[in-house]
PDB file of C-alpha atoms and ligand atoms in Angstrom:
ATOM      1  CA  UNK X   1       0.000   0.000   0.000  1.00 52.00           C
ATOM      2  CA  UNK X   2       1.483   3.745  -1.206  1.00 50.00           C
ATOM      3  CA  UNK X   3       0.569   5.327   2.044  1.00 52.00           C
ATOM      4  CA  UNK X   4       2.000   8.649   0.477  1.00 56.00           C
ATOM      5  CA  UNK X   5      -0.895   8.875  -2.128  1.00 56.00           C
ATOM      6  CA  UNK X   6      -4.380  10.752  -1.080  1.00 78.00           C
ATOM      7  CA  UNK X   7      -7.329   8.668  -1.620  1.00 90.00           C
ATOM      8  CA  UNK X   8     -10.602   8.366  -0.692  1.00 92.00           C
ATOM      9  CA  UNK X   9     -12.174   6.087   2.029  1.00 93.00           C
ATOM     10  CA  UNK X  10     -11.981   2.480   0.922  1.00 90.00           C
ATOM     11  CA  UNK X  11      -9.725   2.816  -1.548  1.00 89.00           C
ATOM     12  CA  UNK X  12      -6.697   1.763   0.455  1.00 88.00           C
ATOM     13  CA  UNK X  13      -7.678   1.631   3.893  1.00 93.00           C
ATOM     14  CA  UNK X  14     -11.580   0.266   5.146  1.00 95.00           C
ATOM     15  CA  UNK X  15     -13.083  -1.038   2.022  1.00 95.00           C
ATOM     16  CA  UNK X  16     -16.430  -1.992   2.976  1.00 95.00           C
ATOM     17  CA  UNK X  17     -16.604  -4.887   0.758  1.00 94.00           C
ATOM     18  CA  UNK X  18     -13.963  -6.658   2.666  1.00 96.00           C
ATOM     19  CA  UNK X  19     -15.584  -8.393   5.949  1.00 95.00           C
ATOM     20  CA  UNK X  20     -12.802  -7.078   8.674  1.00 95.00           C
ATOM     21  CA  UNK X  21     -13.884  -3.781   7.479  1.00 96.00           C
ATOM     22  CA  UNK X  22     -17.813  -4.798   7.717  1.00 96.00           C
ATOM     23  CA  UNK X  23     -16.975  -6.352  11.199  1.00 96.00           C
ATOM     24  CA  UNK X  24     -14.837  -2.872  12.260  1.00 97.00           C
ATOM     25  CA  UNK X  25     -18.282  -1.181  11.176  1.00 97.00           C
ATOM     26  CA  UNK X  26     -20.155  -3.298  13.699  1.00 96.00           C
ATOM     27  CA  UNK X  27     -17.473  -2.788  16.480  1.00 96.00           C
ATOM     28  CA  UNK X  28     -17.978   0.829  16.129  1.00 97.00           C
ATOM     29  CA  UNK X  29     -22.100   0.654  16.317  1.00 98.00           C
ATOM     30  CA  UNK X  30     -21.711  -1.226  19.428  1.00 97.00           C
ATOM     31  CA  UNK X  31     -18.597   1.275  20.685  1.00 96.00           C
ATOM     32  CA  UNK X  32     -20.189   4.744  19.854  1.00 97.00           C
ATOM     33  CA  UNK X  33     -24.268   4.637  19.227  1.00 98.00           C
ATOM     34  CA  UNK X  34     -24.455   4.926  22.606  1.00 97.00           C
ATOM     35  CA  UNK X  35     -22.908   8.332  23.263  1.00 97.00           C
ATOM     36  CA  UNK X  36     -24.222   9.189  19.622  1.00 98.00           C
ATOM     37  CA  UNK X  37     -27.448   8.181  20.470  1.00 98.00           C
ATOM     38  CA  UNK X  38     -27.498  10.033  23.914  1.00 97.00           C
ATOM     39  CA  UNK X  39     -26.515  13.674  22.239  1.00 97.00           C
ATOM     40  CA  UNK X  40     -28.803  13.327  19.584  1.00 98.00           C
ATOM     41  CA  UNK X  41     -31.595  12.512  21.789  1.00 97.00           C
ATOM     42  CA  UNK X  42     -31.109  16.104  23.873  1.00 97.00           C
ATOM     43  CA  UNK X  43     -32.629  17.567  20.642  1.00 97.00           C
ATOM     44  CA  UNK X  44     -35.842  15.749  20.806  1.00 95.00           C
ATOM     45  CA  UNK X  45     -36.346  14.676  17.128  1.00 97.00           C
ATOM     46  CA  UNK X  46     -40.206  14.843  15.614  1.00 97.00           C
ATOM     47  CA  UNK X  47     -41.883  13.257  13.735  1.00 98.00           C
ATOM     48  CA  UNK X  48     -41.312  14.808  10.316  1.00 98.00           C
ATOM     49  CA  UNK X  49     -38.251  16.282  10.698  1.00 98.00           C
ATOM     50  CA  UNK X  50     -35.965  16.515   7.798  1.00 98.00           C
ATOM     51  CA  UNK X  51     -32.719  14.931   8.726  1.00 98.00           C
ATOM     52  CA  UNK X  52     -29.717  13.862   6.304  1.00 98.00           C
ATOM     53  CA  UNK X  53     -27.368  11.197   7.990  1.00 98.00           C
ATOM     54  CA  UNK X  54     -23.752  12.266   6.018  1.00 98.00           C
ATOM     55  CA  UNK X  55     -21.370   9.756   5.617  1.00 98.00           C
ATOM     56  CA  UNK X  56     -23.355   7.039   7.042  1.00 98.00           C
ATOM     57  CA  UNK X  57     -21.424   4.289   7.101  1.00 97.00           C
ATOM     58  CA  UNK X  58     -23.838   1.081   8.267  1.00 96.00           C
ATOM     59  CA  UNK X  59     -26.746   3.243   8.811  1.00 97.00           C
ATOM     60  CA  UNK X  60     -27.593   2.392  12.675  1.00 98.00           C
ATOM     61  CA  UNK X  61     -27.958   5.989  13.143  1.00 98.00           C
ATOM     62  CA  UNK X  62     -29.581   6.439  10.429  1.00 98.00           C
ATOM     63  CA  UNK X  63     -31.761   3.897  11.349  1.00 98.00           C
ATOM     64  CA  UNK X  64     -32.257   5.560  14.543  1.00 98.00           C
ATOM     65  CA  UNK X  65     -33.940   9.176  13.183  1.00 98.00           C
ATOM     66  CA  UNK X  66     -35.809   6.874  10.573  1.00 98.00           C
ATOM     67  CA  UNK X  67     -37.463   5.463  13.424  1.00 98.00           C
ATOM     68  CA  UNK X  68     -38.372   9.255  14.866  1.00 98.00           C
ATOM     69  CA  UNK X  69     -38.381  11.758  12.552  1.00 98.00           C
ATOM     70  CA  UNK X  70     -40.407   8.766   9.747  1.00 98.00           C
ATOM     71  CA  UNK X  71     -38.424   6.876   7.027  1.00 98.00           C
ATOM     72  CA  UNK X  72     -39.317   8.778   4.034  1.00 98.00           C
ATOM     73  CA  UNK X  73     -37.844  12.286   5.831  1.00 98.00           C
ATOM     74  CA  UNK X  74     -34.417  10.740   6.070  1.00 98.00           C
ATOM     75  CA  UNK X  75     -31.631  10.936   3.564  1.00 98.00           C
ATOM     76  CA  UNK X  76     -28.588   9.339   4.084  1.00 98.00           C
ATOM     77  CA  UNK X  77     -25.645   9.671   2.158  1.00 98.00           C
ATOM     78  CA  UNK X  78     -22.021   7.953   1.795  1.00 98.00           C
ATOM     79  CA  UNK X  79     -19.647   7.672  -1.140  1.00 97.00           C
ATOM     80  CA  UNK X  80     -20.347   3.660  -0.811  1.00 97.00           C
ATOM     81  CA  UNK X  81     -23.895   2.859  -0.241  1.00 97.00           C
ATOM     82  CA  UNK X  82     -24.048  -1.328  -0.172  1.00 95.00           C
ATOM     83  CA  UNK X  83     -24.037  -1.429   3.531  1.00 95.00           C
ATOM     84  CA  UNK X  84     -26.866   0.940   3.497  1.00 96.00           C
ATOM     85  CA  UNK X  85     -29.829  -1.269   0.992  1.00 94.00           C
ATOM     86  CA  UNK X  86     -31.549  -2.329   4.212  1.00 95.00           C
ATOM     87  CA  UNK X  87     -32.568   1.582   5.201  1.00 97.00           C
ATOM     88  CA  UNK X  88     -33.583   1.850   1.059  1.00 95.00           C
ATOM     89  CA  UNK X  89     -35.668  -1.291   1.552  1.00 94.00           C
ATOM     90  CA  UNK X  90     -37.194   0.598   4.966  1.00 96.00           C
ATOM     91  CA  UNK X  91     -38.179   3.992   3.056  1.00 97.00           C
ATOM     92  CA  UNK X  92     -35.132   5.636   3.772  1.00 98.00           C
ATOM     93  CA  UNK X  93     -33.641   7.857   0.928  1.00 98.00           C
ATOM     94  CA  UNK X  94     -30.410   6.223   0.446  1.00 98.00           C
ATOM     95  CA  UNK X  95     -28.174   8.779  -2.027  1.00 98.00           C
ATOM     96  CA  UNK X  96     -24.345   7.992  -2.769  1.00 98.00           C
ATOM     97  CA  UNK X  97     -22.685  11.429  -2.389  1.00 98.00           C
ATOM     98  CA  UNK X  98     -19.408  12.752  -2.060  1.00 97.00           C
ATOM     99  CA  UNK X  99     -19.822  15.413   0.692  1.00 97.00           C
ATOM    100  CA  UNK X 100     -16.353  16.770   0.265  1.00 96.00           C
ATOM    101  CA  UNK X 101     -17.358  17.131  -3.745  1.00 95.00           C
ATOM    102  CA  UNK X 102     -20.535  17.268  -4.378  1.00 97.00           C
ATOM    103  CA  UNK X 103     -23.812  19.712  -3.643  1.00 95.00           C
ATOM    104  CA  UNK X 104     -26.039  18.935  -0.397  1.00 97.00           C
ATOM    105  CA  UNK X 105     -28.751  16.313  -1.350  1.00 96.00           C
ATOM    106  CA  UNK X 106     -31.759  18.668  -0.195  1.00 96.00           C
ATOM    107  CA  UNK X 107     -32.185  21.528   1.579  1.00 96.00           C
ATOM    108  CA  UNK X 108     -33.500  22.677   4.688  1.00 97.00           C
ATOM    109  CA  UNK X 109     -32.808  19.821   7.026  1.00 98.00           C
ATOM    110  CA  UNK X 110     -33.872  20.450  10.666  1.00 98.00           C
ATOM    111  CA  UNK X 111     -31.026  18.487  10.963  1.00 98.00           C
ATOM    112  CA  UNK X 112     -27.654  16.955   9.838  1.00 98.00           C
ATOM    113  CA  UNK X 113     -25.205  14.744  11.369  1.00 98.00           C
ATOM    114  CA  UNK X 114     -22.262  13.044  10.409  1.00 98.00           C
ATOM    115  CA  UNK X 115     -20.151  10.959  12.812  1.00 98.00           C
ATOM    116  CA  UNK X 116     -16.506  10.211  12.102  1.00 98.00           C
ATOM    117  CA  UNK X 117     -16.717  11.379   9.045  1.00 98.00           C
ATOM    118  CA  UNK X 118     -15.410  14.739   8.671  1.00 98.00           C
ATOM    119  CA  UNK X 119     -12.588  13.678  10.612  1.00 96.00           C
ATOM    120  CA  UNK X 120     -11.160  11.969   7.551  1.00 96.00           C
ATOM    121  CA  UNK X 121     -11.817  14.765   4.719  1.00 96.00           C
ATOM    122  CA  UNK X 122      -8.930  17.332   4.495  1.00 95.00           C
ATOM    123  CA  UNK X 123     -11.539  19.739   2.902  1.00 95.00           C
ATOM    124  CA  UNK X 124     -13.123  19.520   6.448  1.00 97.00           C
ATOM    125  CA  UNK X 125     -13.635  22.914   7.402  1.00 96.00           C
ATOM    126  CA  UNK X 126     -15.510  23.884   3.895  1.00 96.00           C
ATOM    127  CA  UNK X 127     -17.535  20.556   4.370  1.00 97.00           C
ATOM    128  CA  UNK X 128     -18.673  21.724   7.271  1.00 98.00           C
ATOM    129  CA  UNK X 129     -19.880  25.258   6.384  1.00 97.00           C
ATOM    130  CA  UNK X 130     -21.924  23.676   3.284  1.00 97.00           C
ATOM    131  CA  UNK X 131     -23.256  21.088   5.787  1.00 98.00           C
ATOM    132  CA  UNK X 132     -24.513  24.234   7.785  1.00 98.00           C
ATOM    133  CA  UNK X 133     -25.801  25.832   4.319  1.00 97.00           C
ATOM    134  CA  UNK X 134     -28.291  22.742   3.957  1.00 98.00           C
ATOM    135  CA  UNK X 135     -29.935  23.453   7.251  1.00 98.00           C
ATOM    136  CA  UNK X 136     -33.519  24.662   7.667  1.00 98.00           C
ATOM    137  CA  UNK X 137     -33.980  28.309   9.876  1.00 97.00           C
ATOM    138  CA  UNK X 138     -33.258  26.579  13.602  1.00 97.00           C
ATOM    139  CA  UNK X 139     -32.300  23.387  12.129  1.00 98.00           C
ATOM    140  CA  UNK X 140     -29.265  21.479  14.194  1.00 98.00           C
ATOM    141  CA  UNK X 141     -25.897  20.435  12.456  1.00 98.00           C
ATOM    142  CA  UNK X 142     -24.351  17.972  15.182  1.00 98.00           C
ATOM    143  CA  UNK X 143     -20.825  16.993  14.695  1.00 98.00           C
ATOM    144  CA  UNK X 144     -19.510  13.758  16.210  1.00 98.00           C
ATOM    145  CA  UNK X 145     -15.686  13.601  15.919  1.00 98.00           C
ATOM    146  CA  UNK X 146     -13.702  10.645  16.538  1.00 95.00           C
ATOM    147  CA  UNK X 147     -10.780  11.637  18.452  1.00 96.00           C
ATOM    148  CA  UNK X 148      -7.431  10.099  19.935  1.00 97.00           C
ATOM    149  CA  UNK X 149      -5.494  11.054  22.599  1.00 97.00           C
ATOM    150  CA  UNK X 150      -2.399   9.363  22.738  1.00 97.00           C
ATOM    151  CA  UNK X 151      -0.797  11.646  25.445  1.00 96.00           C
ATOM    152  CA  UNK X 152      -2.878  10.605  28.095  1.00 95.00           C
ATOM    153  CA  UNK X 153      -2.531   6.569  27.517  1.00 97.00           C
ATOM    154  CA  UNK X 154      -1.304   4.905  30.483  1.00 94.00           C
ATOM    155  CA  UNK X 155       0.832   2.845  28.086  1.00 97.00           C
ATOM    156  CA  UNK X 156       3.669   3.506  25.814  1.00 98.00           C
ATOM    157  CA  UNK X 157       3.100   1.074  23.198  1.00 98.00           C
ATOM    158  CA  UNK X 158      -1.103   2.068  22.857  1.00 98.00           C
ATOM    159  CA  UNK X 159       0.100   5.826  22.868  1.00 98.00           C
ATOM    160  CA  UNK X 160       2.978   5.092  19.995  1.00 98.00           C
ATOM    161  CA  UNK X 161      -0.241   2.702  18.468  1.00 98.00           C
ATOM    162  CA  UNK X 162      -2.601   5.824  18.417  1.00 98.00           C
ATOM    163  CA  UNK X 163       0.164   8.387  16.868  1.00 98.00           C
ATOM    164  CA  UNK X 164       1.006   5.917  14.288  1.00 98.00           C
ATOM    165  CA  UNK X 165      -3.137   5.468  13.339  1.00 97.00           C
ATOM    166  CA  UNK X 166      -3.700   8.579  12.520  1.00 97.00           C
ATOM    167  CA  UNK X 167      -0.168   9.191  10.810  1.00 96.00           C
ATOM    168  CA  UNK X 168      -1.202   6.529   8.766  1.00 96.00           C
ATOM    169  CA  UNK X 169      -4.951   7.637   7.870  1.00 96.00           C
ATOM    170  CA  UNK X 170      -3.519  11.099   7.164  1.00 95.00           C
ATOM    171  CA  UNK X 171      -1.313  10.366   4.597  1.00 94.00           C
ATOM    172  CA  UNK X 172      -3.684   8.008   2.838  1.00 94.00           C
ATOM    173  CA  UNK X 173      -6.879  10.138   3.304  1.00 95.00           C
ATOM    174  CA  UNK X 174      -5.648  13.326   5.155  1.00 94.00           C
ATOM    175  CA  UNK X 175      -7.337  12.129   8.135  1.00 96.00           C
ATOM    176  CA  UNK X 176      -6.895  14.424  11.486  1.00 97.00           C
ATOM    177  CA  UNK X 177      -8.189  12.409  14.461  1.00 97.00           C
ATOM    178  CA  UNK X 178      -5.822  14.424  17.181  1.00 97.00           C
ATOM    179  CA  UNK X 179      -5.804  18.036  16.320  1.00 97.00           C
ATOM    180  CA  UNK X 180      -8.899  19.294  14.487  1.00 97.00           C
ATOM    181  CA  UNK X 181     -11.650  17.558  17.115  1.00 97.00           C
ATOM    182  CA  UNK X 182      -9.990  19.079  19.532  1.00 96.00           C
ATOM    183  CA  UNK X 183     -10.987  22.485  17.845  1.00 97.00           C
ATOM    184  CA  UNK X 184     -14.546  22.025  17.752  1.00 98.00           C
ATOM    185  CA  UNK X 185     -16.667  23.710  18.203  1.00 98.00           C
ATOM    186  CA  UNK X 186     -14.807  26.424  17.091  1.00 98.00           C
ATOM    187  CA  UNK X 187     -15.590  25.622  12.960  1.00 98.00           C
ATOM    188  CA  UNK X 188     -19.137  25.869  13.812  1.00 98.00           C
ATOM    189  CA  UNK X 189     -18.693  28.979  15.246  1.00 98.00           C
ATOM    190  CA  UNK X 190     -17.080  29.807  11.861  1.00 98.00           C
ATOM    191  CA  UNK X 191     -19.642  28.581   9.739  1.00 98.00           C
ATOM    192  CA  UNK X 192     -22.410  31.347  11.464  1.00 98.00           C
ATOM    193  CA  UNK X 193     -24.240  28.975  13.610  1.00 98.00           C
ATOM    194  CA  UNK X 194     -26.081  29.981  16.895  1.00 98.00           C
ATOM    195  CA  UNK X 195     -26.185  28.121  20.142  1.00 98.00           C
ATOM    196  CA  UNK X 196     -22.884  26.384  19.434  1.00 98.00           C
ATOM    197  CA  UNK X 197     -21.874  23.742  22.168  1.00 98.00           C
ATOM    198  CA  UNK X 198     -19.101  20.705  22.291  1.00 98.00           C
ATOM    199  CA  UNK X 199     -18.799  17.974  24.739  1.00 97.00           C
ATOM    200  CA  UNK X 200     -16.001  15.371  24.776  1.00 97.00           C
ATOM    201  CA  UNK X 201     -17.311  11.655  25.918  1.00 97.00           C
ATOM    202  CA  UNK X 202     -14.720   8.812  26.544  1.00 96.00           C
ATOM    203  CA  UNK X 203     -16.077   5.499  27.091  1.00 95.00           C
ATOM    204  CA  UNK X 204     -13.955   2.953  29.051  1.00 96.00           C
ATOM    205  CA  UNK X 205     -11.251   1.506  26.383  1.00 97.00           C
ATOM    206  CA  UNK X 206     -11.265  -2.557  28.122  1.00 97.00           C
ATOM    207  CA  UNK X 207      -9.461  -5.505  26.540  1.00 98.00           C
ATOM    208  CA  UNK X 208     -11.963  -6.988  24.693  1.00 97.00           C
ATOM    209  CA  UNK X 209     -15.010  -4.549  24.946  1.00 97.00           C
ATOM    210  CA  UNK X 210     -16.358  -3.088  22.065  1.00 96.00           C
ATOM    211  CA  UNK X 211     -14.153   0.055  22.015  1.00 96.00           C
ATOM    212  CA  UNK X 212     -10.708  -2.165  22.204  1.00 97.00           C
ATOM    213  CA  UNK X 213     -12.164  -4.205  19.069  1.00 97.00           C
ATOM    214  CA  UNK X 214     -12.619  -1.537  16.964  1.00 97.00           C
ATOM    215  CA  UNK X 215      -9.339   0.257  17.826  1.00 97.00           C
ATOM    216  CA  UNK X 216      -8.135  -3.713  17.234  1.00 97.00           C
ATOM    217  CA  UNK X 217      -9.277  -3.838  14.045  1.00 97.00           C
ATOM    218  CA  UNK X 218      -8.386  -0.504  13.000  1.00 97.00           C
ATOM    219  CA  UNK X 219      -4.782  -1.784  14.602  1.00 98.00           C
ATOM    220  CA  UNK X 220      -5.277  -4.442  12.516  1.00 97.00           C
ATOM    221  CA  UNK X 221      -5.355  -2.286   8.446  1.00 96.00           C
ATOM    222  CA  UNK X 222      -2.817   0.408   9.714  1.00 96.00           C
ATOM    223  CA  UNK X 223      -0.250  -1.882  10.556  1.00 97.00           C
ATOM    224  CA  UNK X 224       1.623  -3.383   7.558  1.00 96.00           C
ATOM    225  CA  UNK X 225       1.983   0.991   6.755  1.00 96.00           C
ATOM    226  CA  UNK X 226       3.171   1.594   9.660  1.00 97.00           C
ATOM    227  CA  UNK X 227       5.489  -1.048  10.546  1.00 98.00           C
ATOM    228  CA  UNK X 228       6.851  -0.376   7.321  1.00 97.00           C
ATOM    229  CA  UNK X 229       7.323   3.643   7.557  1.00 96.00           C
ATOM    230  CA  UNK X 230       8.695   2.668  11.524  1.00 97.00           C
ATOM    231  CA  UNK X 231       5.696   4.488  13.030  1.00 97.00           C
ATOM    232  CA  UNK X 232       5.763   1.587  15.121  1.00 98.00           C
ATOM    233  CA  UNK X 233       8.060  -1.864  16.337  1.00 98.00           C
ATOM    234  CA  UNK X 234       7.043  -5.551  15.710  1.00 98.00           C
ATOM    235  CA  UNK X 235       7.176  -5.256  19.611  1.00 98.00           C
ATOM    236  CA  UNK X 236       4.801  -2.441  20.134  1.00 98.00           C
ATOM    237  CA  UNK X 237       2.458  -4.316  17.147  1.00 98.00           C
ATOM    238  CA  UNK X 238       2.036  -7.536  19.855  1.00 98.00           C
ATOM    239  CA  UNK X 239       2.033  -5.399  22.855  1.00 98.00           C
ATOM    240  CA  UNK X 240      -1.107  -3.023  21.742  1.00 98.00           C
ATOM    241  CA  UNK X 241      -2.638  -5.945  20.198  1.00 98.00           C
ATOM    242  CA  UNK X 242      -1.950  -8.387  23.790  1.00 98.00           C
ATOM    243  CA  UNK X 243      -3.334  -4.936  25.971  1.00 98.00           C
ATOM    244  CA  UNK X 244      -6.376  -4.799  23.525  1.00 98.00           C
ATOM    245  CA  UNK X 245      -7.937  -8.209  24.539  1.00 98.00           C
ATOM    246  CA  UNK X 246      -6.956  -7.981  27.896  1.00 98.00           C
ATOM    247  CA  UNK X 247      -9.691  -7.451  30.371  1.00 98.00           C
ATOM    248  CA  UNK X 248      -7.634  -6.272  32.899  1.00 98.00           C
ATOM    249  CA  UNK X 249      -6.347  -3.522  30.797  1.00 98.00           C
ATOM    250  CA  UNK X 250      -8.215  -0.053  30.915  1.00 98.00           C
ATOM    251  CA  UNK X 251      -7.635   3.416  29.148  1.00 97.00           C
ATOM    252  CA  UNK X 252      -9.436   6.280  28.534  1.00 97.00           C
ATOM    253  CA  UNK X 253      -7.370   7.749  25.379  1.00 96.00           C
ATOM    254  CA  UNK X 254     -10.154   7.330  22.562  1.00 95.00           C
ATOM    255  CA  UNK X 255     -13.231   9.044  22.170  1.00 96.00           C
ATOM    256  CA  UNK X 256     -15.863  11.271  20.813  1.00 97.00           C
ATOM    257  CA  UNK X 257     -16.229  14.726  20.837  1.00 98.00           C
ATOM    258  CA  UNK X 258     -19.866  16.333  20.365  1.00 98.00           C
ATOM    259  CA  UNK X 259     -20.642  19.750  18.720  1.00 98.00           C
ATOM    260  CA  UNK X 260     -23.959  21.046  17.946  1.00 98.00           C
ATOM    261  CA  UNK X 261     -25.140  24.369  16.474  1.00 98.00           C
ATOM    262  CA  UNK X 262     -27.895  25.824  14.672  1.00 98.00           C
ATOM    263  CA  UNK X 263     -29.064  28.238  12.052  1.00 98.00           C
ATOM    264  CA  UNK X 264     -30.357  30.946  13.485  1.00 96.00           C
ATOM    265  CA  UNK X 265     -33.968  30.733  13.551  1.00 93.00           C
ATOM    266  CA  UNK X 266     -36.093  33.067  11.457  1.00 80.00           C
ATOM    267  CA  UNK X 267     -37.077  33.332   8.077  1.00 64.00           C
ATOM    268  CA  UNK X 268     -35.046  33.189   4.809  1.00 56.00           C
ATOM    269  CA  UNK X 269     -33.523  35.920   3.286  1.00 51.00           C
ATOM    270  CA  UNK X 270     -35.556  36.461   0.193  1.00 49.00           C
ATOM    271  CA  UNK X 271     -34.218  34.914  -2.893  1.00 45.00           C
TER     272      UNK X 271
HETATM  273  C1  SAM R 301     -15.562   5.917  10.223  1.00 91.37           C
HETATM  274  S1  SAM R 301     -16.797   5.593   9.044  1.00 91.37           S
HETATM  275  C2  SAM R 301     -18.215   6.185   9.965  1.00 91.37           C
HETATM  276  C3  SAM R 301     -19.519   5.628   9.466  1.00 91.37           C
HETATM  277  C4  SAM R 301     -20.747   6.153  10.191  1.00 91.37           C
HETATM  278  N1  SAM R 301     -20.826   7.608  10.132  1.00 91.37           N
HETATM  279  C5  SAM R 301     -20.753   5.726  11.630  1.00 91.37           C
HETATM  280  O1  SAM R 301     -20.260   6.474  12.477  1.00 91.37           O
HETATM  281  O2  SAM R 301     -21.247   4.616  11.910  1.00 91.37           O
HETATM  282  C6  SAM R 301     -16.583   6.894   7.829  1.00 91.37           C
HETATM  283  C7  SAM R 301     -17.670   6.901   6.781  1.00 91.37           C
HETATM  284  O3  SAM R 301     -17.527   8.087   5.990  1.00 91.37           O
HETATM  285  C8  SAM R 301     -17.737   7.748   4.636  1.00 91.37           C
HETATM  286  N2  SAM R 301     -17.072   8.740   3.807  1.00 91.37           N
HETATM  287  C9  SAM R 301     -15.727   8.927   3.679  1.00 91.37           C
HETATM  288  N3  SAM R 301     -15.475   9.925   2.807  1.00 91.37           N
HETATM  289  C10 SAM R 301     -16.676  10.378   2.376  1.00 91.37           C
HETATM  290  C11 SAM R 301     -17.070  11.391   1.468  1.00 91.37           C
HETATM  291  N4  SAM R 301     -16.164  12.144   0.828  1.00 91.37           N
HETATM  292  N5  SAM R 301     -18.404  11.604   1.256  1.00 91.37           N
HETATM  293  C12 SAM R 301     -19.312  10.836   1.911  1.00 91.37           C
HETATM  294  N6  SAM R 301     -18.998   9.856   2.776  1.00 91.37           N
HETATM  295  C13 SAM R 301     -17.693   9.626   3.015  1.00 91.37           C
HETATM  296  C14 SAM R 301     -17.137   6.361   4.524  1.00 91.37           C
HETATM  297  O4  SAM R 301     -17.572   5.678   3.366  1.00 91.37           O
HETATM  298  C15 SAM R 301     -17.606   5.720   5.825  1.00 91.37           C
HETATM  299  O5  SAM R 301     -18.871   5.132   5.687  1.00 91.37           O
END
């Protein structure tokens, strides 16, 4: 793999076709609906509500607001929609869209939210200011942000582990999992929305809970890369991957950081 050539998602890294990366897709569900699920729920979605689900991966959030806000008043969107022809068969307006490319698939959404997705677009500051564009007047744009910590691991070789992940996801995809989350949620600020919030959420990383297999499996596609650019040793390879499935292990150096803001309510400017 030429991890010094930019590509898109599943490309190189994460096709979805391949079952580790299907599995990976699960791991995360079970890691991160949770806190997703818990943010998006402080917003009280209705019945009707227009929401577009960007870069939806597997679609269990998706799923989620098709089950509140009605199927047929959800789009979701990804560049690779196969995992996604369940929510189709549901209602669901499944749309395969490049967000960092491409014009929103509507308009006037009372809301949008994308999770660990902008994290991996290098455009992902003028993503996010057409994301707010789409929005309806008071409609929510919620930004869930994977992020890594690898300063505050209480181990060497999950700390070198973490550095070397998102070395090697930035120079395939130009993926920032350290320093731009930890901005928000300044961009939304940026991008003219009103009651702009963030809160960072770190769920328990435990050998062999759902959190340690997904950063196991994400261990597990980054690792030929960066063993071979020395991001990390053969030895620190076993030791993350030994720590990972170890229940006696515990870290809190992954997680997700939540940012929500709105367009100001009111009505449109006149065309
Ligand atoms: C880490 S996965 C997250 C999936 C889903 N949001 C979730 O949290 O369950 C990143 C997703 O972003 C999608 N993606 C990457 N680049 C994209 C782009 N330019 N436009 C739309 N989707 C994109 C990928 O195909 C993948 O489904």
């Amino acid at each position: 793999m030429d991890i010094e050539a930019r590509t898109r998602w599943g490309e190189v890294l994460f096709d979805p076709a391949e079952p580790a990366e299907r599995r990976r897709m699960r791991l995360l569900e079970a890691a991160l609906d949770p806190v997703t699920i818990s943010g998006l729920s402080q917003l009280d979605v209705q019945p009707g509500w227009r929401c577009w689900e960007v870069g939806a991966g597997s679609g269990s959030i998706a799923r989620w607001l098709a089950d509140r806000a009605g199927a047929a008043n959800v789009v979701c969107s990804d560049i690779h929609i196969e995992p996604l022809r369940d929510l189709a068969a549901l209602g669901v307006q499944v749309t395969r869209h490049d967000v960092s490319t491409e014009e929103s698939p509507g308009s006037d959404f009372n809301l949008v939210h994308a999770r660990a997705v902008l994290d991996h677009l290098p455009s992902r500051d003028d993503v996010l200011r057409r994301l707010a564009t789409a929005l309806a007047p008071g409609g929510w744009l919620v930004i869930d942000s994977a992020w890594l910590a690898p300063e505050v691991s209480s181990q060497p070789a999950i700390s070198r582990m973490a550095w070397a992940m998102d070395a090697v996801m930035n120079r395939a995809m130009g993926t920032d999992m350290i320093g731009w989350p930890r901005t928000l949620p300044r961009p939304l600020e940026a991008a003219g929305l009103v009651d702009v919030s963030a809160q960072a959420t770190v769920p328990v990383l435990r050998g062999g809970n759902a959190n340690a297999g997904l950063v196991w499996h994400t261990l597990d596609a980054i690792s030929g890369p960066a063993l071979a650019a020395g991001l990390l040793t053969e030895e620190e390879l076993q030791t993350a991957r030994n720590l990972l499935t170890d229940p006696s292990f515990v870290d809190y150096s992954y997680g997700l950081i939540i940012a929500r803001g709105r367009r100001a309510p009111g009505p449109r400017a006149p065309r």
